[in-house]
Coordinates of C-alpha atoms in Angstrom, one line a residue:
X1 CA 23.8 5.5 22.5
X2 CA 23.4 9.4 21.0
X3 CA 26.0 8.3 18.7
X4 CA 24.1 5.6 17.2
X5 CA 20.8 7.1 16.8
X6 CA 22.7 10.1 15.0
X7 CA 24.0 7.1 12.8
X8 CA 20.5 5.6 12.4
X9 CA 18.9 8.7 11.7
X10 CA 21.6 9.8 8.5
X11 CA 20.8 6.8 7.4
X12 CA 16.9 6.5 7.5
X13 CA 16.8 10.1 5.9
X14 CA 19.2 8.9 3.6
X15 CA 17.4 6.3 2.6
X16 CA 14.1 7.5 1.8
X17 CA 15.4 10.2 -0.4
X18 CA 17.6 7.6 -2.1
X19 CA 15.5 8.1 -5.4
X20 CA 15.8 11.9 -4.8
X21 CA 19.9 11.0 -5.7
X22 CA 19.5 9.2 -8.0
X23 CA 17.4 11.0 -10.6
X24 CA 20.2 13.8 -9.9
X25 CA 22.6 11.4 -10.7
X26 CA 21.2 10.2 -13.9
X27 CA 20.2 13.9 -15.1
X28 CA 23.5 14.0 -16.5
X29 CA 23.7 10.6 -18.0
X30 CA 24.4 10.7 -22.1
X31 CA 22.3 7.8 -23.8
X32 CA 24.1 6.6 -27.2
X33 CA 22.7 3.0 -27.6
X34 CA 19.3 3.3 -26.5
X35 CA 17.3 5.8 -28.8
X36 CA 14.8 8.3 -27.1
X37 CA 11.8 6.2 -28.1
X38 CA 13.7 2.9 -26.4
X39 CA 14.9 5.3 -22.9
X40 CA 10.5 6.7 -23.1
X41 CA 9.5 2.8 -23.4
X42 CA 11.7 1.6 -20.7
X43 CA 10.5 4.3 -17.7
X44 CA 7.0 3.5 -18.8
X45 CA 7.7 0.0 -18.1
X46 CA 9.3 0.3 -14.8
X47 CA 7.2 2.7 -13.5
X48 CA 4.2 0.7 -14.2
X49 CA 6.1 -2.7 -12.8
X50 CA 6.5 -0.7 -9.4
X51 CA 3.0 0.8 -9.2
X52 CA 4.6 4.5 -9.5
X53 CA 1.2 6.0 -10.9
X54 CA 2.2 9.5 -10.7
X55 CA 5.5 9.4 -12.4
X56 CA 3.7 7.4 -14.7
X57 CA 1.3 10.2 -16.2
X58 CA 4.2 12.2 -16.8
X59 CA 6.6 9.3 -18.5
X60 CA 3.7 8.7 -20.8
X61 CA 3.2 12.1 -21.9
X62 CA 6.6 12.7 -22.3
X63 CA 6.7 9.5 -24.5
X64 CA 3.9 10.5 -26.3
X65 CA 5.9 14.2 -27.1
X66 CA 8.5 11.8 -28.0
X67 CA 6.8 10.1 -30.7
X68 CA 5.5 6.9 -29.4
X69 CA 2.3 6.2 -30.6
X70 CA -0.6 5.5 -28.8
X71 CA -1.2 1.9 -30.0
X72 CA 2.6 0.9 -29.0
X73 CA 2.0 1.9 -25.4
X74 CA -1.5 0.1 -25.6
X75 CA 0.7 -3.3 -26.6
X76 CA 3.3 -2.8 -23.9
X77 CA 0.7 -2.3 -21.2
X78 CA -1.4 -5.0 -21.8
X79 CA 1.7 -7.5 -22.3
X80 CA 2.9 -6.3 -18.6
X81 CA 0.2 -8.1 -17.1
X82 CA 1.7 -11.3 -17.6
X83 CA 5.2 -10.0 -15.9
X84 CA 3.9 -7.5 -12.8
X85 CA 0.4 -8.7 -12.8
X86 CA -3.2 -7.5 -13.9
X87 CA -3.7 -4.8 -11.4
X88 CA -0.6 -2.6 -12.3
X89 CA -1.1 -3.4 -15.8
X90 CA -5.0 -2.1 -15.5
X91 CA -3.9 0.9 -13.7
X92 CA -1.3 2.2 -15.3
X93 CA -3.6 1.4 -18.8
X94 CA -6.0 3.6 -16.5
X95 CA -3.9 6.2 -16.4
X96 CA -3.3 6.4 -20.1
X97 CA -6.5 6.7 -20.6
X98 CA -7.0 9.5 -19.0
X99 CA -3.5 10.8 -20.2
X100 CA -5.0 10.5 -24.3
X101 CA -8.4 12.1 -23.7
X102 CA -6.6 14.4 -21.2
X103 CA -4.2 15.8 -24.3
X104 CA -7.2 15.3 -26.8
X105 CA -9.2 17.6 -24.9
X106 CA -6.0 20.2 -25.7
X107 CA -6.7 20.1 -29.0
X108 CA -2.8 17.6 -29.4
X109 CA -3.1 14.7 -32.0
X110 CA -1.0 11.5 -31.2
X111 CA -0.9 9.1 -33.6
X112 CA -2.8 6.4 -33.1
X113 CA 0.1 4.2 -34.9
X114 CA -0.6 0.3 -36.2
X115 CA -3.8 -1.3 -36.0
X116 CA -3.6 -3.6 -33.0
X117 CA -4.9 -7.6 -33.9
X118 CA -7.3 -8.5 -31.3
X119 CA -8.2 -12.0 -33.4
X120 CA -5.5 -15.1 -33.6
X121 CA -7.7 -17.8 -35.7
X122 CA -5.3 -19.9 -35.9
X123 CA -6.0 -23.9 -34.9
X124 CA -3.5 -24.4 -32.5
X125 CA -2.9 -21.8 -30.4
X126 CA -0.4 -23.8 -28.0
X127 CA 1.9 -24.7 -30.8
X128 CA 1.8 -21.3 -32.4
X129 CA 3.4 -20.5 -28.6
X130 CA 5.7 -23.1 -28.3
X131 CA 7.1 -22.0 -31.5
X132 CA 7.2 -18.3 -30.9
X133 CA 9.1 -19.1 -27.7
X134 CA 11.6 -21.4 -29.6
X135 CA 12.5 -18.3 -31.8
X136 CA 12.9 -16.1 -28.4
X137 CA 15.0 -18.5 -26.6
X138 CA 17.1 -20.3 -29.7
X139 CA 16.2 -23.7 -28.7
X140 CA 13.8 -26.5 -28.7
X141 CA 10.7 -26.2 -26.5
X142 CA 9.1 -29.2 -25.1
X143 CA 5.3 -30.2 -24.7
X144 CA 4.9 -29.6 -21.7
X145 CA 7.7 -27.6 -20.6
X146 CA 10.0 -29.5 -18.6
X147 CA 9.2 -28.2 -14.3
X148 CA 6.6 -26.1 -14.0
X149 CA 4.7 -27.0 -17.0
X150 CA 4.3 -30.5 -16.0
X151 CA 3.4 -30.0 -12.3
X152 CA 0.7 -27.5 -13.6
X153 CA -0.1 -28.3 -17.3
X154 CA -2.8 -25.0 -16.9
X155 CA -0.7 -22.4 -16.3
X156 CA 1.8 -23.8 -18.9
X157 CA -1.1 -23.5 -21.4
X158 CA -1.8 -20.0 -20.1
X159 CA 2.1 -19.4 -21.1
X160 CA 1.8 -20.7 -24.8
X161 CA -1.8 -19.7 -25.8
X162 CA -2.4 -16.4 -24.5
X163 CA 1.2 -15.0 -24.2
X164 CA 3.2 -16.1 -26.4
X165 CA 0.5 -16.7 -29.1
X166 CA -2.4 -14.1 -28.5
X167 CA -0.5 -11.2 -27.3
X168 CA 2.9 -11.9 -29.4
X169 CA 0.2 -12.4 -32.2
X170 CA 0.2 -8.4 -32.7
X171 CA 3.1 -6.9 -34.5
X172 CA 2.2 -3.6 -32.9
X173 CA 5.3 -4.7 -31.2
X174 CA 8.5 -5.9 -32.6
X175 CA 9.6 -9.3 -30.6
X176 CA 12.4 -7.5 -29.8
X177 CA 10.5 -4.7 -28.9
X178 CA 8.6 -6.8 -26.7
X179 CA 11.5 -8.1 -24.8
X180 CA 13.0 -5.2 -23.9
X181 CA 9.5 -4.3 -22.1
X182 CA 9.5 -6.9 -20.5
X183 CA 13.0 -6.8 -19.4
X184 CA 12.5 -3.4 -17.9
X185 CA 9.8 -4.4 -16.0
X186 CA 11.5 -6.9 -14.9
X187 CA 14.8 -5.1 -13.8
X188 CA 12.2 -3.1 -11.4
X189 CA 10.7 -5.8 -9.1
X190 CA 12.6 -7.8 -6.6
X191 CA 12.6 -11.5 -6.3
X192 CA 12.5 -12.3 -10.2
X193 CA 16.4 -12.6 -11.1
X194 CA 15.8 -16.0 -12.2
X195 CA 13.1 -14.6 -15.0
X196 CA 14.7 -11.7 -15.7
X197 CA 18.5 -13.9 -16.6
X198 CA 15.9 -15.9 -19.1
X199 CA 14.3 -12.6 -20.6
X200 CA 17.8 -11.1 -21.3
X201 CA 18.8 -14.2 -22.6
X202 CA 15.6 -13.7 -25.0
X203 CA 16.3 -10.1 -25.5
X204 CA 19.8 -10.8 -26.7
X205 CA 18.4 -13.3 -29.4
X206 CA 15.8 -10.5 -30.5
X207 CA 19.0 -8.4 -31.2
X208 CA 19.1 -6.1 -28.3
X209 CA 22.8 -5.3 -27.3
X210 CA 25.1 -5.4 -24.0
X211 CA 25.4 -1.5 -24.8
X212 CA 21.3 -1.4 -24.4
X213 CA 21.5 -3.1 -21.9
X214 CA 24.0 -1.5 -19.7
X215 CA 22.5 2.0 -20.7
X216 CA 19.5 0.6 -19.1
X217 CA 20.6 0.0 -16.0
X218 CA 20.9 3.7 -15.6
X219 CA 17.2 4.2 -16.4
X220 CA 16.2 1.4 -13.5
X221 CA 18.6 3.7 -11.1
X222 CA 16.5 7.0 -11.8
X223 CA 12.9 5.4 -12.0
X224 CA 13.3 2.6 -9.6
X225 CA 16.3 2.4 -7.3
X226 CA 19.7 2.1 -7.5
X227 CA 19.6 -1.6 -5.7
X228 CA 17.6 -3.0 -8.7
X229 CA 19.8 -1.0 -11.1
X230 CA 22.4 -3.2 -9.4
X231 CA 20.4 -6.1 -9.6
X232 CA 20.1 -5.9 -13.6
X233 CA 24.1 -5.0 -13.4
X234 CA 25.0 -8.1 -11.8
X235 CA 22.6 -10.4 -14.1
X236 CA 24.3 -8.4 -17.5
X237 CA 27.8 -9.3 -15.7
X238 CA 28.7 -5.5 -14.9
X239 CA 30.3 -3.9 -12.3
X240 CA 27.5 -2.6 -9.7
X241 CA 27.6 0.7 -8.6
X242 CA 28.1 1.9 -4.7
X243 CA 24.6 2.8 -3.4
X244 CA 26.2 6.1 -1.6
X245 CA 28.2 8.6 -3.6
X246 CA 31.6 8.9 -2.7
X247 CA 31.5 12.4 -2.9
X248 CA 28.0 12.7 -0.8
X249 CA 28.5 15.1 1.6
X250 CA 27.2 14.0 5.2
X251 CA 27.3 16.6 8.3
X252 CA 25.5 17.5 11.9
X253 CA 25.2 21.3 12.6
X254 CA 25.1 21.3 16.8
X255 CA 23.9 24.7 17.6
X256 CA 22.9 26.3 20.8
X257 CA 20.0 28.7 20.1
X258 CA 19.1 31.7 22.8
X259 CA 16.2 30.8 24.7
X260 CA 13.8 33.5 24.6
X261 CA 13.8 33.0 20.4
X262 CA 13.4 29.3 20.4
X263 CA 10.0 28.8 18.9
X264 CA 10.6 31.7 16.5
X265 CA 13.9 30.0 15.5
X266 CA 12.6 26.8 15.1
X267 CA 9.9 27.8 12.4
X268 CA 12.4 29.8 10.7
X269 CA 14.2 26.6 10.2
X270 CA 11.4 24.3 9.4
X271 CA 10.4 26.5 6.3
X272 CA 14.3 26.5 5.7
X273 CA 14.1 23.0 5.3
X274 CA 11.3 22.0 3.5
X275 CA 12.3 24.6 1.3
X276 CA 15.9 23.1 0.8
X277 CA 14.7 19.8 0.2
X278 CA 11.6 20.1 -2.4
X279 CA 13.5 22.7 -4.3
X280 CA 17.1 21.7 -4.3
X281 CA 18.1 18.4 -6.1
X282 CA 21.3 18.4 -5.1
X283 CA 19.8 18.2 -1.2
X284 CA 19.2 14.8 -0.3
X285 CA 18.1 15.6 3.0
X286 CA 17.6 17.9 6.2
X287 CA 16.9 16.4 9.4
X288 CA 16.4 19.3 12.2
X289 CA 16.3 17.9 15.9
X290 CA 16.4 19.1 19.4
X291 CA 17.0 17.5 22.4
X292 CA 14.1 16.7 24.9
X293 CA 16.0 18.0 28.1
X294 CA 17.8 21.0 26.6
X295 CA 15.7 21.7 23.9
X296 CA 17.6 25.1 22.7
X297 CA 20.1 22.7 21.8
X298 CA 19.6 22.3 18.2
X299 CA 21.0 19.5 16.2
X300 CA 20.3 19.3 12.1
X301 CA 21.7 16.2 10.2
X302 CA 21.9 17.7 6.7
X303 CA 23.1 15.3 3.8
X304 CA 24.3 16.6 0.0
X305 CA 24.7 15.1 -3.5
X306 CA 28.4 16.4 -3.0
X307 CA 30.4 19.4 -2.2
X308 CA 28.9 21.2 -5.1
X309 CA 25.9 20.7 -4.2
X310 CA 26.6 22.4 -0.9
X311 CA 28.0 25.3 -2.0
X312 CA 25.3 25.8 -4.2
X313 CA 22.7 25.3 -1.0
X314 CA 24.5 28.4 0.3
X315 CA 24.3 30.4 -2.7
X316 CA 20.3 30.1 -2.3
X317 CA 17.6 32.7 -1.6
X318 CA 16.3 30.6 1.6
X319 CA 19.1 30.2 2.9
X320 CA 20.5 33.4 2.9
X321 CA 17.3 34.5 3.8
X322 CA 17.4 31.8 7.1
X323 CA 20.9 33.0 8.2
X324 CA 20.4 36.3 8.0
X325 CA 17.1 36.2 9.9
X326 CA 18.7 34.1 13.1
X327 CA 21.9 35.4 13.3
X328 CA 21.1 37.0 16.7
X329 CA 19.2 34.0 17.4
X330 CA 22.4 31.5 17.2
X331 CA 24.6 31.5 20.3
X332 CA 27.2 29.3 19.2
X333 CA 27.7 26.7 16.2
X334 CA 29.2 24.2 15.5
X335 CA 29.8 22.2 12.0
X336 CA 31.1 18.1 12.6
X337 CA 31.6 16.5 8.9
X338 CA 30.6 12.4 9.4
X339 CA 31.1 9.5 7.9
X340 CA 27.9 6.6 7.0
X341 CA 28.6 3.5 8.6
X342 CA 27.2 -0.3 7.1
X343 CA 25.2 1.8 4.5
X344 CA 23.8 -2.1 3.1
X345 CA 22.2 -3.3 6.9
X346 CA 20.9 0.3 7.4
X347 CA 19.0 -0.2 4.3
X348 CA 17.8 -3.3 4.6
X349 CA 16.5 -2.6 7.9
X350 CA 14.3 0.8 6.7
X351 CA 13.2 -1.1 3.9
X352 CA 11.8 -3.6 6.2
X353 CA 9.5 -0.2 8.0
X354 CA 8.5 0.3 4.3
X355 CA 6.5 3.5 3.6
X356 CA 3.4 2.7 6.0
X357 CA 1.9 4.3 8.9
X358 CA -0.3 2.6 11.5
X359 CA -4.5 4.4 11.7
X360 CA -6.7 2.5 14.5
X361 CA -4.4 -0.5 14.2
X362 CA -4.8 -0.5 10.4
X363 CA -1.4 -0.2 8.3
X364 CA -1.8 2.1 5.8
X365 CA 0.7 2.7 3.1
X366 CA 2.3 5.8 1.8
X367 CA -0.7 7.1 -0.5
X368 CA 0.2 11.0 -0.9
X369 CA 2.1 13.7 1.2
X370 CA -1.6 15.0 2.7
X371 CA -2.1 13.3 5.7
X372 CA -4.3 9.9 6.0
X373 CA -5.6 11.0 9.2
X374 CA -8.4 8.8 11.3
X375 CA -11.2 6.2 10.2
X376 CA -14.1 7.7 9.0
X377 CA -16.0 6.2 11.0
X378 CA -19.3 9.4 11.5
X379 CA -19.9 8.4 7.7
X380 CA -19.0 4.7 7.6
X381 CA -22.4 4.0 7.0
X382 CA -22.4 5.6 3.7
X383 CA -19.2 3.5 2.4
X384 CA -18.7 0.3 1.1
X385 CA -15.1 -0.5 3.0
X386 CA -12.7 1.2 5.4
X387 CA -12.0 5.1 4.4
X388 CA -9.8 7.4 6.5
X389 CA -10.2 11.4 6.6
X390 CA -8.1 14.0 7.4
X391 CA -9.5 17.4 8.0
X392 CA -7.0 19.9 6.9
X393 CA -8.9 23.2 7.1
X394 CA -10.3 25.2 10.2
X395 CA -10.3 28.8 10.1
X396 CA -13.8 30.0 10.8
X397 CA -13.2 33.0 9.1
X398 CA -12.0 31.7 5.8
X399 CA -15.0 28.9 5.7
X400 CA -13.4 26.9 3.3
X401 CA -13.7 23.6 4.3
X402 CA -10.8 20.9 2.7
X403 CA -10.4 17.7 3.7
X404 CA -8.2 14.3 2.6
X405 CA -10.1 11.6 2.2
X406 CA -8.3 8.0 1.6
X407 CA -10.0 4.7 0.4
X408 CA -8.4 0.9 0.9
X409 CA -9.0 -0.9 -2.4
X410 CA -12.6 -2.0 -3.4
X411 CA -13.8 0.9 -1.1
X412 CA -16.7 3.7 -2.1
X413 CA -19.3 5.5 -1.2
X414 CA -23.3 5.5 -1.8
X415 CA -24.7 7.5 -4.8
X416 CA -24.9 11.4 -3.2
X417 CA -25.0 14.7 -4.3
X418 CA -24.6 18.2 -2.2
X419 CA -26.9 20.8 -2.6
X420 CA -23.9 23.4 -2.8
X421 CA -21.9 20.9 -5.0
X422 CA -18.3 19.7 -3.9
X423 CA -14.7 19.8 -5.9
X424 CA -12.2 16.5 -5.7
X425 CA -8.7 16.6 -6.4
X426 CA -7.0 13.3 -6.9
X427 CA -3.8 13.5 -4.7
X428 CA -2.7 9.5 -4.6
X429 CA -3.6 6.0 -5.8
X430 CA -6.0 5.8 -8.7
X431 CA -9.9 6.3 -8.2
X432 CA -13.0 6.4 -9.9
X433 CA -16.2 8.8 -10.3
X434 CA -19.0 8.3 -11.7
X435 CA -22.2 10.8 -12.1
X436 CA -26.1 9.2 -12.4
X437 CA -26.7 8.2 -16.2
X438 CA -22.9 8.5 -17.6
X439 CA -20.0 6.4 -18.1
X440 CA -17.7 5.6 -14.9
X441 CA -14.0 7.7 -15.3
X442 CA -10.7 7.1 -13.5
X443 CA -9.2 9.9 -11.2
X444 CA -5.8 10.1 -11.3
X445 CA -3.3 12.3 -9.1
X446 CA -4.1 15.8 -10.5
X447 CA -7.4 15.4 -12.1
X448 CA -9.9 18.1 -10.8
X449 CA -13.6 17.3 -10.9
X450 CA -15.9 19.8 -10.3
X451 CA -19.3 18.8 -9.3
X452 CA -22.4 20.9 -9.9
X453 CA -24.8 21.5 -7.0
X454 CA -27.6 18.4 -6.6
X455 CA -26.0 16.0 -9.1
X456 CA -26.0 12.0 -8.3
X457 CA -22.8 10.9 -8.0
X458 CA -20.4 8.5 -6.4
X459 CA -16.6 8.1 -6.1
X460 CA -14.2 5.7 -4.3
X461 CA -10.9 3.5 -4.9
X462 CA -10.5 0.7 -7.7
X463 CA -10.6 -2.5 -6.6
X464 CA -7.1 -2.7 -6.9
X465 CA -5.7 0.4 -5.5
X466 CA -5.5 2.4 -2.4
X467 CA -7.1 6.0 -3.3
X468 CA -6.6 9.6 -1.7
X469 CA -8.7 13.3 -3.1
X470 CA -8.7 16.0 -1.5
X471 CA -12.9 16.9 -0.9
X472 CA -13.7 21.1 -0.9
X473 CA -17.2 21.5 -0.4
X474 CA -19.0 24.4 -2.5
X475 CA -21.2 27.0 -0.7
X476 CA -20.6 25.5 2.8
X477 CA -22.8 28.0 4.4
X478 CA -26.0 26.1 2.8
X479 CA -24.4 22.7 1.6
X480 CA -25.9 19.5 2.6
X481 CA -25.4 16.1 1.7
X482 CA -28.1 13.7 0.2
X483 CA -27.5 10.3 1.1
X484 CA -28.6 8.1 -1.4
X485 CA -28.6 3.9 -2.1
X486 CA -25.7 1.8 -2.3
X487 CA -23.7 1.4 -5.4
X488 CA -24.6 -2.0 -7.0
X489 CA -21.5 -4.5 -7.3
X490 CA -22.4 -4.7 -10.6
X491 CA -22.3 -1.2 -11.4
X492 CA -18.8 -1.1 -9.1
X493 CA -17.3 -3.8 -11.3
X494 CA -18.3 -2.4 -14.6
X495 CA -16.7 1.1 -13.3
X496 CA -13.2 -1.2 -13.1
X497 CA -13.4 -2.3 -16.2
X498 CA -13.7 0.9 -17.6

């Protein structure tokens, strides 16, 4: 029974630092099809197919440095919301927002780039569609489309006259352009392999190449997982790739630890560990145990990119730092190198768990690496919705109070202000704030808004998004909250649309 809880165990930690790998993998991939432009575009449109809001901000200033122009992220974004939906397409066009007026406000000028058409006067909006997708696809289109179109003539419509005619109507955005957006956002999400096969069908027409295409399979393994990077591989007709490394590096440290420096030696190596794991890429993970009945028996399950990558962890300042510091605390040691068994059921059965945690019977989702804590229920009066807080400060002496405050979707608070103001620091999900008598903004992971003692204010999720900031309260000796009304739904809607 040990022995397969040690098995479970590798592979749970493993598997959530799977991404971890694979960006370390891919740092030294060479790109020779796909131009820098092309490699920026794709990320952006994986990231914002999977909802990955904070790698996001960074993709699209990085495309932006690149030379992307502000208008041809604009198109891709908005097109998205026909393939992964309106609410990652509004957030992630959100989140540029905030990313232009963000590098505005630092004095950088991106170019604005081709006027974007927002009028298509033409007569026939379905046939200028149906057309449009017969130069995608090659081949004749029929009225209705054959299936889907005639069980549900609307949505077929909704294809033609808004797709393929409004949005395609912009030439922003080469069709081939378009295509390969769309194809990278669909490489990201599961359950769309039927789609995708027909957009790289498309893509192929437009002029995009097997070489694109295969380079960006490598681009879905760093931003998304290497299972869909596999997923695109098998639809392209390549070979996948194994979802361990052959050369990872997989071993259990058993060590017997001298009683009387237990508890010292046990947050000597938690810091070790964390340490190893945030700051070494070639890490994928440290487990540290110890058993219930013996607990001076010490077990650590420690996985590596490879054999490199281990050598390397020696060579490291914590490290050295960890073994000469317990050298006297260590009464024996012993290293056991393992094998991973049935890597593929492993994985399917974590991914089932998915990245959620259980508060007063509510599952909440992975939002941020603060703590979600308990319902908020001493101020659920003031909220519109379920919020959860976490207090994460409680020295008397330092006075600073900090806590994490988390918001389901279409959850926020009444207009309030604080008579010794208040400081929020987006840490997850996407948000809003708004002050009395200005326009609504988004908060993003990152953003810092400072809030002035005694001004109106609310803040809270979008409708669409789970939320986390981190709430310091100004002046704490002295501050008090106002309570004010309720946020209209009117007001709250307009904020969304922002």
């Amino acid at each position: 029974m040990k022995i397969k809880i040690t098995t479970i165990l590798l592979l749970f930690f493993f598997t959530i630092n799977i991404e971890n790998m694979n960006a370390q993998t891919n740092e030294k991939a060479v790109f020779t099809a796909l131009n820098e432009h092309q490699q920026h575009m794709a990320a952006i449109a994986a990231l914002t197919a999977t909802g990955n809001t904070a790698l996001l901000k960074t993709k699209l200033n990085d495309g932006l440095d690149a030379g992307l122009t502000i208008n041809e992220i604009k198109e891709a974004l908005t097109q998205l919301y026909a393939y992964c939906g309106f609410p990652r397409s509004l957030n992630a066009l959100g989140v540029f927002k905030s990313v232009v007026e963000e590098r505005s406000a630092r004095g950088i000028k991106d170019k604005e780039g081709k006027a974007i058409i927002v009028e298509n006067k033409t007569k026939d909006k379905y046939e200028q569609g149906r057309k449009t997708l017969e130069e995608l696809t090659g081949r004749r289109q029929e009225k209705p489309a054959p299936g889907f179109g005639e069980f549900t003539p609307r949505i077929d419509n909704f294809l033609k006259e808004h797709l393929f005619a409004d949005v395609f109507n912009s030439d922003v955005l080469s069709h081939r352009q378009r295509e390969f957006v769309t194809i990278s956002a669909l490489a990201s999400m599961s359950g769309v392999v039927p789609q995708l096969k027909a957009h790289i069908a498309m893509g192929k027409n437009t002029g995009i190449t097997d070489a694109q295409l295969n380079e960006l399979t490598m681009i879905i393994d760093e931003f998304v997982s290497r299972e869909q990077g596999n997923i695109l591989r098998k639809a392209i007709g390549v070979d996948e790739l194994p979802i361990t490394s052959p050369e990872m590096m997989v071993r259990i440290s058993e060590i017997e630890i001298v009683p009387e420096f237990l508890e010292q030696y046990k947050a000597i190596l938690k810091e070790e560990a964390a340490a190893s794991v945030h700051i070494e890429p070639g890490v994928v993970g440290i487990f540290p145990m110890f058993q219930k009945e013996t607990p001076n028996q010490v077990r650590i399950v420690e996985i590596y990119a490879d054999k490199n990558a281990y050598q390397s962890h020696l060579q490291t300042p914590h490290f050295k730092n960890y073994k000469e510091t317990t050298l006297e605390m260590v009464k024996s040691l012993k290293l056991v190198d393992m094998d991973v068994l049935d890597t593929q059921t492993m994985l399917a059965i974590f991914s089932k768990l998915g990245n959620t945690q259980t508060v007063n019977g509510n599952r909440i989702p992975y939002i941020s690496e603060f703590p979600t804590g308990v319902e908020n229920t001493g101020y659920a009066q003031y909220f519109k919705g379920k919020s959860y807080i976490s207090r994460l400060t409680s020295n008397q002496e330092l006075n600073v109070p900090i806590s994490n405050i988390t918001f389901e979707p279409g959850c926020y608070n009444n207009w309030h202000s604080h008579t010794g103001g208040q400081v929020l620091v987006g840490v997850g999900g996407i948000g809003i704030y708004q002050e009395r008598g200005k326009k609504a903004r988004l908060i993003i992971p990152g953003d810092v808004i400072e809030i002035a003692p005694n001004v109106e204010h609310w803040h809270g999720a979008t409708a669409n998004s789970w939320f986390s900031h981190l709430s310091i309260i100004g002046n704490p000796q002295t501050n008090e909250n106002n309570w004010l009304e309720p946020v209209s739904e009117a007001d709250y809607k307009l904020a969304n649309q922002n």
